[in-house]
XYZ file of C-alpha atoms in Angstrom:
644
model
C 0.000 0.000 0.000
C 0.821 3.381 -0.670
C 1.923 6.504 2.372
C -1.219 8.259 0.745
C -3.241 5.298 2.119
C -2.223 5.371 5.508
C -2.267 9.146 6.032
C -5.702 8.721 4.602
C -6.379 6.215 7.058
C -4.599 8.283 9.833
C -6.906 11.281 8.581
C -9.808 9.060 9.096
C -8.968 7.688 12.253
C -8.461 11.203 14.092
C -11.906 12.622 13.043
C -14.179 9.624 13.534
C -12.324 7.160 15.836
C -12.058 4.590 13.325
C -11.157 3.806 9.578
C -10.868 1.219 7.453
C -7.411 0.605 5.195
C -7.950 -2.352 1.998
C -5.629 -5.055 1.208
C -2.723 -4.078 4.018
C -1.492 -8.133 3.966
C -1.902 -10.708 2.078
C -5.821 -12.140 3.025
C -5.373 -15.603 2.015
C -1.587 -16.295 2.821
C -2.829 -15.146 6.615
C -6.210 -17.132 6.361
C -4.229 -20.266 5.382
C -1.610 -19.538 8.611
C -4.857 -19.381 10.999
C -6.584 -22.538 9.364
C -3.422 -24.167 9.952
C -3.386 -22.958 13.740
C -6.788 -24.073 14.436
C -5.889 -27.595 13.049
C -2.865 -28.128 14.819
C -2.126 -25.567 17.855
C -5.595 -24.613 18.880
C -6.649 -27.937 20.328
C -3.841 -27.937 22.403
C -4.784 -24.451 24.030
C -5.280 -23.982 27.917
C -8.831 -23.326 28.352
C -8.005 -19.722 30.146
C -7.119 -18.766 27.008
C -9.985 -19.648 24.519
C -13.649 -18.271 25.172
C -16.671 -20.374 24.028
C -20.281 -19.665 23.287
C -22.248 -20.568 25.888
C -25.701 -21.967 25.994
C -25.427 -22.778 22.170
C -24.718 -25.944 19.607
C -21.430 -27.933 20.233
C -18.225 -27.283 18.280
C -16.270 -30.351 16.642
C -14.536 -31.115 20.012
C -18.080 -31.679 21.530
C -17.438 -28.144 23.190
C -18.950 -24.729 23.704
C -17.915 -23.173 19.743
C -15.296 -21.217 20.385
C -15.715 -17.290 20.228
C -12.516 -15.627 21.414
C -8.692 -16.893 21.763
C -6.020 -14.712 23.302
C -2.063 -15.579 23.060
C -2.167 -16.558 19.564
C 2.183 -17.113 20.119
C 2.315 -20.742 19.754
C 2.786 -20.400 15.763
C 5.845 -17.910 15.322
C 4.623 -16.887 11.837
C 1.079 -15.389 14.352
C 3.561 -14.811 16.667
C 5.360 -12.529 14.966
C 2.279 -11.007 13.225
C 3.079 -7.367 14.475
C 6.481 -6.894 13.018
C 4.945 -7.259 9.363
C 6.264 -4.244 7.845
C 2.996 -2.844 6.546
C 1.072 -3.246 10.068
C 4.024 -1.147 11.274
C 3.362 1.535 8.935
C -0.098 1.423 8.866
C -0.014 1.310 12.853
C 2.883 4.474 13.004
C 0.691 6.200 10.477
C -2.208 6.051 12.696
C -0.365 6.949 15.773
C 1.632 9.738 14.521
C 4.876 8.416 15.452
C 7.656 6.804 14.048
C 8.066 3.728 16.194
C 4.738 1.680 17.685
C 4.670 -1.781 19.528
C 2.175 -4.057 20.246
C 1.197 -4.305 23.797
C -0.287 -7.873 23.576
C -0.287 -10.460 21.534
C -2.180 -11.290 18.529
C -6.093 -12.120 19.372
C -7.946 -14.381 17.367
C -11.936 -12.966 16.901
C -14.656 -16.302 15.589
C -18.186 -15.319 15.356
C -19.836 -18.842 14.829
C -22.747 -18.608 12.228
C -26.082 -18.177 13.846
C -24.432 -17.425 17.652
C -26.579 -16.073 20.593
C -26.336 -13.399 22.754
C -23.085 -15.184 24.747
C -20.780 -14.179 21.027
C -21.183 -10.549 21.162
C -18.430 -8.121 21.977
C -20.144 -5.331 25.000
C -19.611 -1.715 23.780
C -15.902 -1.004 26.162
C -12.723 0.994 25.293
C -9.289 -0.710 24.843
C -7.631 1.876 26.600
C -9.758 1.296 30.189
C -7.699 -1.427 29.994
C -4.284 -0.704 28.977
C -4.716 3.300 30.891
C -1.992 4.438 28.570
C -1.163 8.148 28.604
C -1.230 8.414 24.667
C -3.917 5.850 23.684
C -2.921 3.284 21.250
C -4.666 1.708 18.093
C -6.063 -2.220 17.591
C -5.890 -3.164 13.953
C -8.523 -5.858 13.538
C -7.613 -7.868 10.659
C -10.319 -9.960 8.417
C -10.095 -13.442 7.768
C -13.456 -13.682 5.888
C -15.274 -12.379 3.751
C -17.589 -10.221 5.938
C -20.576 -7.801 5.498
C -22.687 -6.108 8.391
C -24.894 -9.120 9.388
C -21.766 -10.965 9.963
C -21.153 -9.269 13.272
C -18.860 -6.968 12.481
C -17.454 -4.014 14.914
C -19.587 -1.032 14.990
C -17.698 1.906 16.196
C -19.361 4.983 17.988
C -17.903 8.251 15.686
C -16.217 10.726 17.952
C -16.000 9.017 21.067
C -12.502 8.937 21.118
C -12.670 12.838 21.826
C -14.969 12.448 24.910
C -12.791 10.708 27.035
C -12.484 7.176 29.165
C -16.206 6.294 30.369
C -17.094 4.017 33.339
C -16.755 0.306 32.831
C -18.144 -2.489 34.827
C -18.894 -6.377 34.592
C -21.581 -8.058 32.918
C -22.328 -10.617 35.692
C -25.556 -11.761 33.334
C -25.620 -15.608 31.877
C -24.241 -14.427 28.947
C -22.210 -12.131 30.850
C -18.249 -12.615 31.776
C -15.901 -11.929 28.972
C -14.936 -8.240 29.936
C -15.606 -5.056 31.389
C -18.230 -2.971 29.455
C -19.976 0.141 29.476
C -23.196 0.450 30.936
C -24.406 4.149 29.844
C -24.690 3.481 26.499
C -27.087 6.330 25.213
C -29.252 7.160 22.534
C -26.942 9.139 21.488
C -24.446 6.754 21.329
C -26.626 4.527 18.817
C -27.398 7.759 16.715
C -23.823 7.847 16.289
C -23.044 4.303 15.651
C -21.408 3.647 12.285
C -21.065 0.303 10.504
C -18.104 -0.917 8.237
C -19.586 -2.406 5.253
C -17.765 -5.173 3.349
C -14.257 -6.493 4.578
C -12.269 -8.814 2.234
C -9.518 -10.858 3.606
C -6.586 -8.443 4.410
C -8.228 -5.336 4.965
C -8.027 -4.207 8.220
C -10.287 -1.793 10.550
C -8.371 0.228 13.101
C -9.679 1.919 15.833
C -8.513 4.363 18.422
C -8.098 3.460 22.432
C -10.698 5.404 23.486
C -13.298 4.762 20.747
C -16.238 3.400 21.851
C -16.857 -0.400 19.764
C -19.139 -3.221 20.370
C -19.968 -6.568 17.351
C -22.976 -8.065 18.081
C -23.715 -11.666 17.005
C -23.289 -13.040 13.784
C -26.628 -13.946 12.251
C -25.279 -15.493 8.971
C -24.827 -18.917 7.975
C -20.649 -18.824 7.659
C -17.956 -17.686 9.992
C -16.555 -13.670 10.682
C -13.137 -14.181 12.086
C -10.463 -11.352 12.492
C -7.398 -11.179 14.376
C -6.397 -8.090 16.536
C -3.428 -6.435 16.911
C -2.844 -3.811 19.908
C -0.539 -0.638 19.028
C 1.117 1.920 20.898
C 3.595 4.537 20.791
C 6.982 3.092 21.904
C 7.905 5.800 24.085
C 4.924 5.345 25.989
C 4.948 1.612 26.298
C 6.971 1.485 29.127
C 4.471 3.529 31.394
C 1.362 1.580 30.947
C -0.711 -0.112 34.076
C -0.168 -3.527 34.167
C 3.667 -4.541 34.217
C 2.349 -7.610 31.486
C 2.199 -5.097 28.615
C 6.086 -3.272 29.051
C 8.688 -5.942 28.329
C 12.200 -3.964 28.996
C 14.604 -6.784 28.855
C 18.465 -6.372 29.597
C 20.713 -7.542 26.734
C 24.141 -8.447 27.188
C 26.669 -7.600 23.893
C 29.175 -10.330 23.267
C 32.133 -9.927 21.390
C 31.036 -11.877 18.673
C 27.901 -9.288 18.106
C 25.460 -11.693 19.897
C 22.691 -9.577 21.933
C 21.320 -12.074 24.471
C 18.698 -10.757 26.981
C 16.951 -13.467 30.358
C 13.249 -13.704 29.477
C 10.274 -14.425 32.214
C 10.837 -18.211 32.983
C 8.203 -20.592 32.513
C 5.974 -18.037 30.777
C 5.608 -18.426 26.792
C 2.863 -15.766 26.290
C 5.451 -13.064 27.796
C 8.465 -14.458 25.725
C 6.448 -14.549 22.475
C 5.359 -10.904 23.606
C 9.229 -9.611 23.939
C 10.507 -11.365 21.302
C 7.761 -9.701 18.663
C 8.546 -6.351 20.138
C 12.210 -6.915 19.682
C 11.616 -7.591 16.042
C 9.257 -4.642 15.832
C 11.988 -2.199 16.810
C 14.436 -3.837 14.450
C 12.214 -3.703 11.230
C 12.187 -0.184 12.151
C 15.611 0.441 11.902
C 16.088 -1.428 8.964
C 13.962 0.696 7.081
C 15.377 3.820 8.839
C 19.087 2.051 7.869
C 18.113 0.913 4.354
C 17.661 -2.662 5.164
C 21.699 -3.273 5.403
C 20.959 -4.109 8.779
C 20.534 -8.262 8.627
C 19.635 -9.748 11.733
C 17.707 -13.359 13.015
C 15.832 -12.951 16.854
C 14.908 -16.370 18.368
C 14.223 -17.896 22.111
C 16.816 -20.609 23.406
C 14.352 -22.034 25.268
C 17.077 -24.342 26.825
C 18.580 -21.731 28.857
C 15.800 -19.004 28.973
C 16.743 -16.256 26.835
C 16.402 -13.594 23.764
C 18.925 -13.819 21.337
C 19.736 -11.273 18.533
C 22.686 -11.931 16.311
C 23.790 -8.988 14.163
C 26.732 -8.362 11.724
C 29.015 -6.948 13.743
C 29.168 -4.313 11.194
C 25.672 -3.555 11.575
C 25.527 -4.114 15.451
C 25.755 -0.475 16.657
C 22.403 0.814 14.811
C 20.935 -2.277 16.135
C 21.962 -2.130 19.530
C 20.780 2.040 19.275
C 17.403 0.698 18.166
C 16.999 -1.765 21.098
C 18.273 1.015 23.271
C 15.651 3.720 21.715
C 12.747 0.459 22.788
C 13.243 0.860 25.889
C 15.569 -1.932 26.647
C 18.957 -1.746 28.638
C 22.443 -3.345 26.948
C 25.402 -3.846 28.779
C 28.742 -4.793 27.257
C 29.413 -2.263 25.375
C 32.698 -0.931 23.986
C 33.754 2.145 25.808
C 37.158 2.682 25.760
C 38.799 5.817 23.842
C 40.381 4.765 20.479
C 44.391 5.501 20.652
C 45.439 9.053 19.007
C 46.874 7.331 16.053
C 43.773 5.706 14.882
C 42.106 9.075 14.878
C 42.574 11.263 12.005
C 42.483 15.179 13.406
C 39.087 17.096 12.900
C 39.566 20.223 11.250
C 40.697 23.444 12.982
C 37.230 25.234 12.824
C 35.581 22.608 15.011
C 38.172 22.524 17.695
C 38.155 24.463 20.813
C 35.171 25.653 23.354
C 31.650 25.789 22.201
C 28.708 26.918 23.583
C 24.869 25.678 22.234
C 22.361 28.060 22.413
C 19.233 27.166 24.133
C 15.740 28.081 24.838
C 16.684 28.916 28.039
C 19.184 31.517 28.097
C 20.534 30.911 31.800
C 20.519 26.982 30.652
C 24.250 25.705 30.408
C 25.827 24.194 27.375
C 29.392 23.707 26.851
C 31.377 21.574 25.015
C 35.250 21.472 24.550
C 36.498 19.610 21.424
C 40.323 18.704 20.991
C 41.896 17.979 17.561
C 42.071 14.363 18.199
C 38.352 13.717 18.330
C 37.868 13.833 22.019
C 35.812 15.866 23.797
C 33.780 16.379 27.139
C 29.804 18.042 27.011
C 27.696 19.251 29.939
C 24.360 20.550 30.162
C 22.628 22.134 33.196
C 19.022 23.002 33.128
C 18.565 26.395 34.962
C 15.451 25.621 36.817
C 17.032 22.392 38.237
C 14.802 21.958 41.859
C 17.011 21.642 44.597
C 17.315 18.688 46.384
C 18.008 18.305 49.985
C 17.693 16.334 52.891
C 14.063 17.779 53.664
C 12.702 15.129 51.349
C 12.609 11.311 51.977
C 10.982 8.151 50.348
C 9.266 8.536 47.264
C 9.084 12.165 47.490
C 13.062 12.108 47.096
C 13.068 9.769 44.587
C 11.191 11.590 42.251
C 13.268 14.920 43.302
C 16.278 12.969 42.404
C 14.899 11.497 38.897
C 14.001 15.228 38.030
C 17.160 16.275 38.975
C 19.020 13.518 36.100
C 16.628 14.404 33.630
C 17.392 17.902 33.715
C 21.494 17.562 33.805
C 24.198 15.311 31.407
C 27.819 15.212 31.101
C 29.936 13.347 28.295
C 33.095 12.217 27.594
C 33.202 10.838 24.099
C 35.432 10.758 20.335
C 34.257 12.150 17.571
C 35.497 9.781 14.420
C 35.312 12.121 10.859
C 33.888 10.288 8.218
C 33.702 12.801 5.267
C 34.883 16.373 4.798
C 32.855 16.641 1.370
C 29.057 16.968 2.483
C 28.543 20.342 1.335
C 27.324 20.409 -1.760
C 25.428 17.236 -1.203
C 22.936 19.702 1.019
C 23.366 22.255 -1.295
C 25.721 25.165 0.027
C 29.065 26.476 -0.030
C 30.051 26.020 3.635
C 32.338 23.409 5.036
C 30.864 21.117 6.311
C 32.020 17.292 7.333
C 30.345 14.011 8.967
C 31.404 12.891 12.041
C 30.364 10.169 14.565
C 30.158 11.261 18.196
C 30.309 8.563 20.393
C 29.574 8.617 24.325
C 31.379 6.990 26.881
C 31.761 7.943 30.305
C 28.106 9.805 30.415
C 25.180 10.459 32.566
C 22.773 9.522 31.301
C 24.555 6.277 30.264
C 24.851 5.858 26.717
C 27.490 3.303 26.396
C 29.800 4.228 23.211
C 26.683 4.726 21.170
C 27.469 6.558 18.238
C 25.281 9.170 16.478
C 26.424 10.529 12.874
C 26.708 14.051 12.679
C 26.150 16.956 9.716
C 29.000 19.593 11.567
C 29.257 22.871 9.157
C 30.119 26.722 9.519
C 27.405 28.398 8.440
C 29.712 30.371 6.170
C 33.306 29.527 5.018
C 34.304 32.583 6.971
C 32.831 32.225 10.052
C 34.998 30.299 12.750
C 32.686 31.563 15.372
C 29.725 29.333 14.743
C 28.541 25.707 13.923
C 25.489 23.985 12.847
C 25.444 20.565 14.133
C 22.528 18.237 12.706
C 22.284 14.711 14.187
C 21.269 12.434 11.411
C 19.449 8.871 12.606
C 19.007 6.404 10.220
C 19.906 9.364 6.842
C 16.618 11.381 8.572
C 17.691 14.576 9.918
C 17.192 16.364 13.458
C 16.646 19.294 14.398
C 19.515 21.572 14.153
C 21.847 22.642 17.144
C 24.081 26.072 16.710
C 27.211 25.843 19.176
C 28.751 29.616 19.532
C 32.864 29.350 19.835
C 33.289 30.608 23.673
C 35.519 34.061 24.201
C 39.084 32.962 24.849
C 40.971 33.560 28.099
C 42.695 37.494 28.068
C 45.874 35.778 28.521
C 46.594 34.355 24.968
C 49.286 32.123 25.635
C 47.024 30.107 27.712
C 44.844 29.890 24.781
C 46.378 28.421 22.321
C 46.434 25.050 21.438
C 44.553 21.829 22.888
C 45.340 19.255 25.205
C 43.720 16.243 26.508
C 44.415 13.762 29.194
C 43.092 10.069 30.081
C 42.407 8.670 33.045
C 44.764 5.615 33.740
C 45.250 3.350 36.863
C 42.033 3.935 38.625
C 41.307 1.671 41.644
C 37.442 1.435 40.311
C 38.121 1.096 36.315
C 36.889 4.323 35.478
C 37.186 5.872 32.406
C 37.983 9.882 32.899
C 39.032 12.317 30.025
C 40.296 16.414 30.486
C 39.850 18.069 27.691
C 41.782 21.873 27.429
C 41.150 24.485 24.362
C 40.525 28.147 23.767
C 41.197 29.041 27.561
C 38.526 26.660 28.906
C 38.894 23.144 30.411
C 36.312 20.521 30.857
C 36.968 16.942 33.178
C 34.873 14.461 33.114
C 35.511 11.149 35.299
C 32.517 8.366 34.512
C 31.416 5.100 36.528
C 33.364 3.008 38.559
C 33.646 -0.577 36.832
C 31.314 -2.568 39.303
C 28.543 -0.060 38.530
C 25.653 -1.847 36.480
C 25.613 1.002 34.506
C 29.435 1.566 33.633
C 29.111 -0.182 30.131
C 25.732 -0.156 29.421
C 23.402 1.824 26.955
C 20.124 2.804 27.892
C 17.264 5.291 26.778
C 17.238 7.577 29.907
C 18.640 7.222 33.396
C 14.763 7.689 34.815
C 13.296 4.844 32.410
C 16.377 2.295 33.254
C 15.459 3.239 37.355
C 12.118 2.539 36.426
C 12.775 -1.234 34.805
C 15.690 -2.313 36.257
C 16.471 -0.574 39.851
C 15.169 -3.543 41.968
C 16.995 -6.246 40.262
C 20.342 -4.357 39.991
C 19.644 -3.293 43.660
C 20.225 0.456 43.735
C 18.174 3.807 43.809
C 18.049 6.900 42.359
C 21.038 8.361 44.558
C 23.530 5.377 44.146
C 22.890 6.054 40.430
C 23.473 9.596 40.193
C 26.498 9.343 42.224
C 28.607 7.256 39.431
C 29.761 10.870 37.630
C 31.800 13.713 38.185
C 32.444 16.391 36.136
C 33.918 20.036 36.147
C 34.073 22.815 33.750
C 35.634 25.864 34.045
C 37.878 28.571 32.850
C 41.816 29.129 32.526
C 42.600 31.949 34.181
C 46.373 32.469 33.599
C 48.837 29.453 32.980
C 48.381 27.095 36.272
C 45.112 28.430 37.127
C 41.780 26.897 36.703
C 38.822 27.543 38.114
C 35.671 26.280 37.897
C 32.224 27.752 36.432
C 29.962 24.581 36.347
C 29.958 21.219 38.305
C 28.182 17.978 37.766
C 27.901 16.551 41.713
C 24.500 15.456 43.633
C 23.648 18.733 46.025
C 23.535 16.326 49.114
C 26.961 14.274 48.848
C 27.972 13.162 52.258
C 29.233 15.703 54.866
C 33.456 15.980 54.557
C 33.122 14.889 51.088
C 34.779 17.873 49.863
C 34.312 18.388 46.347
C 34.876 21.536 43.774
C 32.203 23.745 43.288
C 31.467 26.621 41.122
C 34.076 29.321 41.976
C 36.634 26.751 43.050
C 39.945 26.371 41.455
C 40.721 23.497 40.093
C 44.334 23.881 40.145
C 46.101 26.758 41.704
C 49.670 27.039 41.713
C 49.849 25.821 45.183
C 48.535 22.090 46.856
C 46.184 21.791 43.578
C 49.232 21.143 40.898
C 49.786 18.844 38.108
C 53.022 17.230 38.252
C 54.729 14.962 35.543
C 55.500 11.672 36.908
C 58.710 10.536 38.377
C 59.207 7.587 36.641
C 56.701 8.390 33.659
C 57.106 11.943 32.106
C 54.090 11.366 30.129
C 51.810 10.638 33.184
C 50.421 13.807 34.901
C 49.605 13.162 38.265
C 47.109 15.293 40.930
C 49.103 16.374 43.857
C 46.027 16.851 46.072
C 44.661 13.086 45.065
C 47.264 11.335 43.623
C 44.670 10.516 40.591
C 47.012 9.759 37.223
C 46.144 11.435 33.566
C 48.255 9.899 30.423
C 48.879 12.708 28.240
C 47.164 11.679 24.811
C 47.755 15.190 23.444
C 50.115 17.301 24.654
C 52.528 20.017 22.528
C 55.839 20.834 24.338
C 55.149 24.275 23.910
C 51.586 24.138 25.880
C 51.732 26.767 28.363
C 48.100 26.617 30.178
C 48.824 24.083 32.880
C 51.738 25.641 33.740
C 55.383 24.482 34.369
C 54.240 20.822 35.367
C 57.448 20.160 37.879
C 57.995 16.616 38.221
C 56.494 14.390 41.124
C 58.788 12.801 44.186
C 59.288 9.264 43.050
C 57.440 7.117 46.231
């Protein structure tokens, strides 16, 4: 099907609550699949899972005919129903958004011929149910051919805009198969639409909060459909019950297997997360061309999710399980050695400010010629946290407090210095990967390509940075080069320095150009969050904070970071600090107005034994010089250590 078909469809479904879209799969291929299932998996279903008719004729297995079967997951060609490519579309279409999950698994709909009052689906909303914040959309999918005496859904045009009504059970003898709604008006029927004919493959959708009901089906052959339930991705993580939001925790080998624990002893979930996996990467196949190849199965033998990937393909796949919702640990996120690096350009080195919509927000990055560089951002209206607050209270204090802050250390890796004309001016303009290492919030060596140009060939005072996922652009950032130090000797040049021989296996990086200075030191190895990648700090609390065993304020304590600017050559002193407000009494730390280093106690000296090893005379913490010109003035003389 054509995009004009699903934005009509879309158009459709945000007026009147519902819409129909023609031929989306293949009718008979799918008919064929669920004829199949009946024959061979459905007789073997628990009975908690199939609804039958009551009080009417027998069904082959000298049984109640069966109305309703939820779990359809035992077939992996229904199982994996959701992640057809044109469901996607039609189902991000519909939503407005470029990624969408199902929520459940596929739902198999009979209508016998001829049923009573015990078939008929009670007038209800999906989303009473699944209480999502952004209601989702159910894609019911026709088996048969079908008219309006079949049974079909009728749909109530413009509920969806009235809100979630009161539902309640039907506790009648035909009564029992979910909560319904009770005040359905005269209104309501005035406003009832029907759907008309459905071939095989066309597929109804409906919003969340649309009011639907399918009476029974008075003809003399069968109306089945099955049911898909959509919503956005970002979103899917907050809904009410805990069986709809499968986050799973995927370990990165070296041989680019993903592997991830799933729910033991509990099929219907591990169909459910192994569909959604596949969801997210159909999406960024399209998003990535389809280079990306990949194969998602269940070793059932030892419990787990396993995605294998090329491992030239692995990061965009790893960044697509990441942007799910899902946690992965393992990842590389080390700095590559100097040599491998080839230097970024002169007009993208040196201190760099991003304007904001907030002018007292914070921005700052520092970029050295040999890729490295160290970010922080500080949201001016950060709420203060203090002891005042306990429990939950703090929590959520704490939470706001991540969301609103981050600090990188990271490489940029140039991949082409001859983008311009491709986007149609005369600036220069390159492509670079920036990759994230020791970071709050983690983002574990994901790397995100970059558009980087001047916006003239003149102008060394500004740059347009563009992140580009998948070839689709974001919106643009403009970093504004920072005023250099008065002193310009300190000024010229860059330096940067790597942490080395850290008792916790930390990975640290100071970063020093155009009179400014930026350290960043990330999380201690042990951490559960030291090598892993994850959406947001908050979301990965949310999932994964009771099994890993911390809270919000063992998290936020894994980073430290300073920023600040050179005052003459030995002198630092700091402007803006990364460091939880209520650290532990006697824990001194540097804050704003601080120097860093001083000429006095707070020196770096070179090594005794190691000339290209600075170490900290107040801590005894040791930086390898990565770059370092003999003629770099700003950290002063750098007198050489007492050997121990």
């Amino acid at each position: 099907m054509s995009a004009s078909c699903f934005s009509d469809a879309a158009d459709k479904l945000q007026r009147d609550g519902f819409a129909v879209a023609r031929g989306v799969v293949d009718g008979s291929v799918l008919r064929n699949l669920v004829d199949k299932y009946e024959q061979e998996y459905l007789p073997l279903k628990v009975d908690a899972d199939v609804r039958r008719e009551k009080h009417g004729p027998e069904g082959k297995d000298g049984r109640g005919r069966i109305v309703h079967v939820s779990n359809v997951c035992e077939m992996p060609e229904l199982a994996s129903l959701a992640a057809t490519t044109s469901l996607l579309r039609l189902a991000s279409a519909c939503l407005g958004c470029e990624r969408v999950r199902p929520v459940m698994n596929t739902e198999l709909f009979d209508k016998p011929p001829c049923g009573n009052a015990s078939t008929q689906t009670p007038p209800h909303q999906d989303n009473f149910y699944f209480q999502s914040p952004l209601p989702g959309v159910a894609l019911w999918i026709a088996l048969d051919e079908m008219g309006d005496d079949a049974g079909t859904v009728r749909f109530v045009e413009g509920s969806h805009r009235r809100g979630l009504r009161f539902h309640d059970w039907d506790w009648g003898p035909y009564g029992g198969f979910a909560k319904q709604i009770f005040d359905y008006s005269d209104e309501d029927d005035e406003l009832e639409r029907q759907l008309g004919h459905l071939a095989p493959g066309d597929v109804a959708i409906h919003h969340g909060l649309t009011v639907h009901h399918a009476p029974p089906n008075l003809t003399t052959t069968r109306r089945r459909g099955l049911v898909l339930n959509y919503v956005a991705e970002h979103v899917a993580n907050s809904l009410a019950d805990d069986l709809y939001q499968p986050a799973l925790e995927f370990r990165l080998s070296e041989t680019g297997l993903l592997t991830a624990p799933l729910p033991p002893h509990w099929p219907e979930r591990q169909a459910l997360a192994k569909v959604c996996v596949e969801c997210a990467l159909v999406e960024c196949r399209a998003r990535h061309g389809n280079l990306v190849k990949t194969t998602v199965g269940i070793d059932r033998g030892v419990g787990t999710l396993e995605v294998r990937v090329d491992d030239s393909a692995s990061m965009p796949e790893v960044a697509a399980l990441v942007e799910s919702g899902h946690v992965v640990h393992g990842m590389p996120h080390s700095i590559a050695p100097q040599s491998c690096m080839e230097p970024l350009p002169r007009h993208c080195v040196g201190a760099w400010s991003r304007t904001t919509d907030e002018p007292s927000d914070l921005a700052i990055r520092i970029q050295a010629s040999d890729g490295v560089f160290v970010e922080m951002f500080t949201c001016s209206k950060l709420a203060p946290v203090s002891e005042d607050y306990t429990g939950d209270e703090r929590q959520r204090i704490l939470l706001d407090w991540a969301a609103s802050q981050s600090v990188t250390a990271g490489q940029a890796e140039l991949v082409s210095r001859h983008d311009a004309a491709a986007h149609g001016d005369n600036a220069s303009a390159l492509l670079a990967i920036r990759r994230r290492f020791g970071s709050h919030p983690p983002s574990g060596g994901l790397g995100v390509l970059r558009r980087i140009r001047s916006p003239t060939t003149m102008d060394t005072q500004m740059l347009s940075e563009v992140p580009l996922h998948g070839g689709q652009a974001s919106p643009e950032e403009m970093w504004q080069r920072l005023r250099s130090c008065a002193d310009a000797t300190v000024s010229e040049g860059t330096a940067t320095l790597k942490l080395v021989e850290d008792p916790e296996a930390r990975q640290g990086l100071w970063v020093i150009a155009d009179g400014w200075f930026g350290i960043v030191i990330g999380r201690p190895s042990a951490d559960p969050l030291a090598s892993a990648a994850c959406r947001s700090l908050q979301h990965a609390l949310r999932a994964f904070a009771e099994r890993w065993g911390i809270q919000a304020e063992d998290a936020l304590r894994g980073c430290e970071a300073v920023f600040g600017r050179i005052e003459a050559a030995g002198m630092f002193r700091a402007t803006a600090t990364f460091r939880l407000p209520s650290d532990q009494a006697g824990d001194r730390r540097i804050m704003p107005g601080d120097l860093v280093l001083d000429l006095g106690d707070r020196q770096l000296r070179r090594d005794a034994a190691d000339g290209g090893v600075l170490v900290e005379a107040w801590s005894g913490r040791r930086w390898l010089a990565r770059e370092l010109p003999n003629n770099f003035v700003a950290l002063g003389s750098l007198k050489r250590s007492m050997p121990h």
